[in-house]
């Protein structure tokens, strides 16, 4: 822990009414809310159950930074690499068909606001920014419940001795495993169709120097974000695999719906092992050694799963509010967590100026969120999960194989003229799609992805 | 050449090796439990066992899963997986449980 970070772990905190707001959880959403409120002159207590912020957190991952850059000086943030290449691969059991993007623009600052980070370091740094602006951080303290007076939330219970702390506003930023919000009946437990299980490893290379640059065709602090879907990634489950480059490690993982995980004939750990040994993935990881194994859930119910965001005296932000976009092409939660924390913090600061704590006084938060990319993006893709579910076999099994077959046909070396190969390739894809009618239907169904 | 060339060396550690990479502080008392063991005994699917990425839930002979809670990665998957809402999931004692260095 860096020396300038003052963490307070009192045995008997007696903070009653010393704070204007209490934030539950020092993840991205919580620290963004605390930072925003502290900047606006509020006394803020940020409560984190881990030994330090980030100690309990796991993600893929690419941190998307447009809002963070606005909130704080971003110069010293512990970033691993900027994302210079994004690649999407369809895997059958033995084939890979990929689309890869390496735009020149991504090499220039702000690098499309996409950086790989490790949460153990990043979250600690981000919480530190809130502290530097006047927030008080308490670690190793778990919030176990909310304190209510009539219908109003007026504080939190913690597991510290004498650990009840009262404050006019509570920000619930506890992540997807939201025991406090659920315990207080502020949201329902998400059903398993709407939650993914993720298993992840961080791998290190013994020969370290330059190995990531060489293997992933990179220069300096450029990095990659590789996404994989199809049978070879996570079997017939709804989800995918990923590989991200950190500064001198690689993050590898799989994430798929819990509903599929319980139906699968292998555990998430075995799925991860199989993914790591897929012929398209294994060469990237050759000789690498696992230095960390971790797991976490991802709420992916989208727009329809967002609970009531404001209550008398409390708001819900980030993963706790289900604000994650995960549709196979996009996996974005970090930007939504920070954006929601920022709007929640702003709304609380305004309500505090008027000395009001009621839900109606906090409405500015959901209103702003609705106008922001957060809700707009979630709504835009709300239809997609249903469509994908309907086309599941086609998208995850038949198409990856058909595309691989089509490519193999198209480039086949024999003594036939190209026309024959092109025709065969076309048929490989059309057969999978159910002919021209099937292709047209599919194009129509997914037109909203590009329009 | 017929089949794919052999995949190069990829270390796929055993679960024991994997869990070595995870640091457990004093786990204290189990933060996991089943609410109504009778329901577990009748639950034929054991979804908690199937979804757990850390082998914490294991099929027990009595039909009630055995819980090696000190391996728990705190991912919360078992909590969502059980359709009978029979998993008691609390946070480990403050300062305890899993700590990720990287995340
Ligand atoms: C495997 C995986 C890959 C992902 N990849 C990406 C990606 O590449 N890009 C992206 O943008 N998003 C990604 N996401 C999503 C992203 O990680 C989340 O959306 C984001 O972290 C949410 O931030 P948060 O602050 O809401 O919650 P969290 O980051 O979960 O933070 C919650 C915090 O609250 C603390 N806490 C919880 N309960 C309590 C309590 N009772 N008392 C005190 N403290 C408590 C926790 O310890 C934690 O620090 C991924 C997620 C996973 C699981
Ligand atoms: S915890 Fe739930 S899923 Fe697991 S055995 Fe018991 S009832 Fe079945
Ligand atoms: S929280 Fe995750 S690691 Fe822990 S027992 Fe449940 S499924 Fe297993």
XYZ file of C-alpha atoms in Angstrom, chain A residues 49 51 54-59 94-95 118-121 140-143 159-160 174 176-179 182 189-190 192-193 195 197-202 258 261-262 264 266-269 272-274 276-279 282-283 285-297, chain B residues 2-25 31 45-55 71-85 88-103:
134
model
C -14.382 -5.212 2.827
C -7.672 -5.579 2.822
C -9.297 -4.186 -5.482
C -8.170 -7.084 -3.293
C -11.497 -8.844 -3.904
C -12.044 -7.731 -7.469
C -11.672 -9.623 -10.714
C -12.346 -8.624 -14.290
C -10.205 -27.112 -34.225
C -10.652 -24.057 -36.482
C -5.107 -5.291 -13.087
C -7.741 -4.467 -10.522
C -5.539 -5.171 -7.506
C -3.519 -2.110 -8.436
C -11.373 -4.565 6.094
C -14.865 -3.539 7.000
C -17.903 -5.312 5.640
C -21.256 -3.649 5.487
C -19.192 -6.111 11.116
C -16.966 -4.007 13.336
C -21.109 -3.439 -3.786
C -22.875 -7.961 -8.640
C -22.920 -10.048 -5.475
C -25.110 -7.469 -3.823
C -25.995 -9.019 -0.489
C -30.844 -7.711 -1.647
C -31.516 -11.824 -6.597
C -30.762 -12.036 -10.304
C -29.122 -17.591 -13.257
C -30.033 -16.965 -16.883
C -25.569 -14.077 -14.590
C -19.641 -17.336 -14.198
C -16.092 -16.389 -15.149
C -12.878 -18.254 -14.418
C -9.649 -16.407 -15.081
C -5.918 -16.835 -14.863
C -3.023 -14.453 -14.960
C -24.538 -20.003 -15.085
C -22.519 -24.009 -16.710
C -24.808 -26.252 -14.690
C -22.399 -28.525 -19.198
C -17.398 -29.857 -17.517
C -16.704 -27.415 -14.712
C -15.717 -23.804 -15.417
C -12.172 -24.735 -14.492
C -10.840 -22.787 -19.048
C -8.281 -25.577 -19.407
C -9.809 -26.679 -22.715
C -6.183 -22.663 -23.080
C -5.260 -25.729 -25.097
C -7.292 -24.857 -28.202
C -4.878 -24.844 -31.165
C -2.228 -22.468 -26.922
C 0.627 -20.951 -28.967
C 0.435 -19.098 -23.929
C 3.333 -21.422 -24.601
C 5.484 -22.036 -21.523
C 3.550 -19.531 -19.483
C 3.079 -20.175 -15.801
C -0.077 -19.474 -13.846
C 0.473 -16.881 -11.162
C -3.147 -16.350 -10.184
C -6.431 -18.158 -10.543
C -9.608 -16.266 -9.814
C -13.328 -16.252 -10.508
C -16.274 -13.916 -10.406
C -19.793 -13.467 -11.699
C -3.404 -35.614 -40.775
C -4.372 -34.141 -37.458
C -3.550 -30.833 -35.862
C 0.032 -30.511 -34.741
C 0.432 -31.056 -31.041
C -0.487 -27.972 -29.071
C 2.592 -26.457 -27.496
C 3.223 -26.644 -23.793
C 0.476 -25.017 -21.874
C 0.512 -25.533 -18.177
C -2.861 -26.614 -16.989
C -2.414 -26.846 -13.322
C -4.366 -29.164 -11.128
C -6.925 -27.540 -8.891
C -4.519 -27.839 -5.973
C -1.844 -25.984 -7.914
C -4.296 -23.378 -8.998
C -5.471 -22.701 -5.522
C -1.874 -22.226 -4.497
C -1.936 -19.103 -6.577
C -4.647 -17.771 -4.360
C -3.865 -16.443 -0.960
C -6.214 -17.349 1.822
C -6.133 -15.366 4.949
C -19.287 -18.270 5.129
C -28.894 -31.806 -10.075
C -26.361 -30.468 -7.576
C -25.972 -27.307 -9.601
C -23.867 -25.739 -6.862
C -21.291 -28.506 -7.373
C -21.313 -28.133 -11.146
C -20.864 -24.398 -11.309
C -18.169 -23.918 -8.681
C -14.820 -23.057 -10.294
C -12.881 -24.015 -7.180
C -14.220 -27.399 -6.209
C -10.906 -22.775 -1.151
C -13.692 -20.378 -2.010
C -12.844 -17.678 -4.543
C -15.894 -15.670 -3.470
C -17.222 -15.596 -7.010
C -20.831 -16.076 -5.821
C -21.755 -18.447 -8.671
C -23.136 -21.136 -6.367
C -25.507 -18.609 -4.876
C -27.025 -17.840 -8.261
C -26.883 -21.460 -9.455
C -29.057 -23.054 -6.786
C -32.607 -22.831 -7.993
C -33.957 -23.695 -4.583
C -32.359 -20.624 -3.108
C -26.437 -19.442 2.468
C -23.774 -17.024 1.303
C -22.312 -14.523 3.715
C -19.169 -12.510 3.426
C -16.192 -14.140 5.117
C -15.108 -12.574 8.351
C -13.651 -9.147 7.852
C -10.080 -9.285 6.649
C -10.480 -12.979 5.839
C -11.223 -14.958 2.716
C -9.511 -14.584 -0.608
C -7.182 -11.777 -1.647
C -6.301 -11.326 -5.298
C -3.021 -9.683 -6.078
C -3.863 -9.035 -9.703
C -7.603 -9.482 -10.272
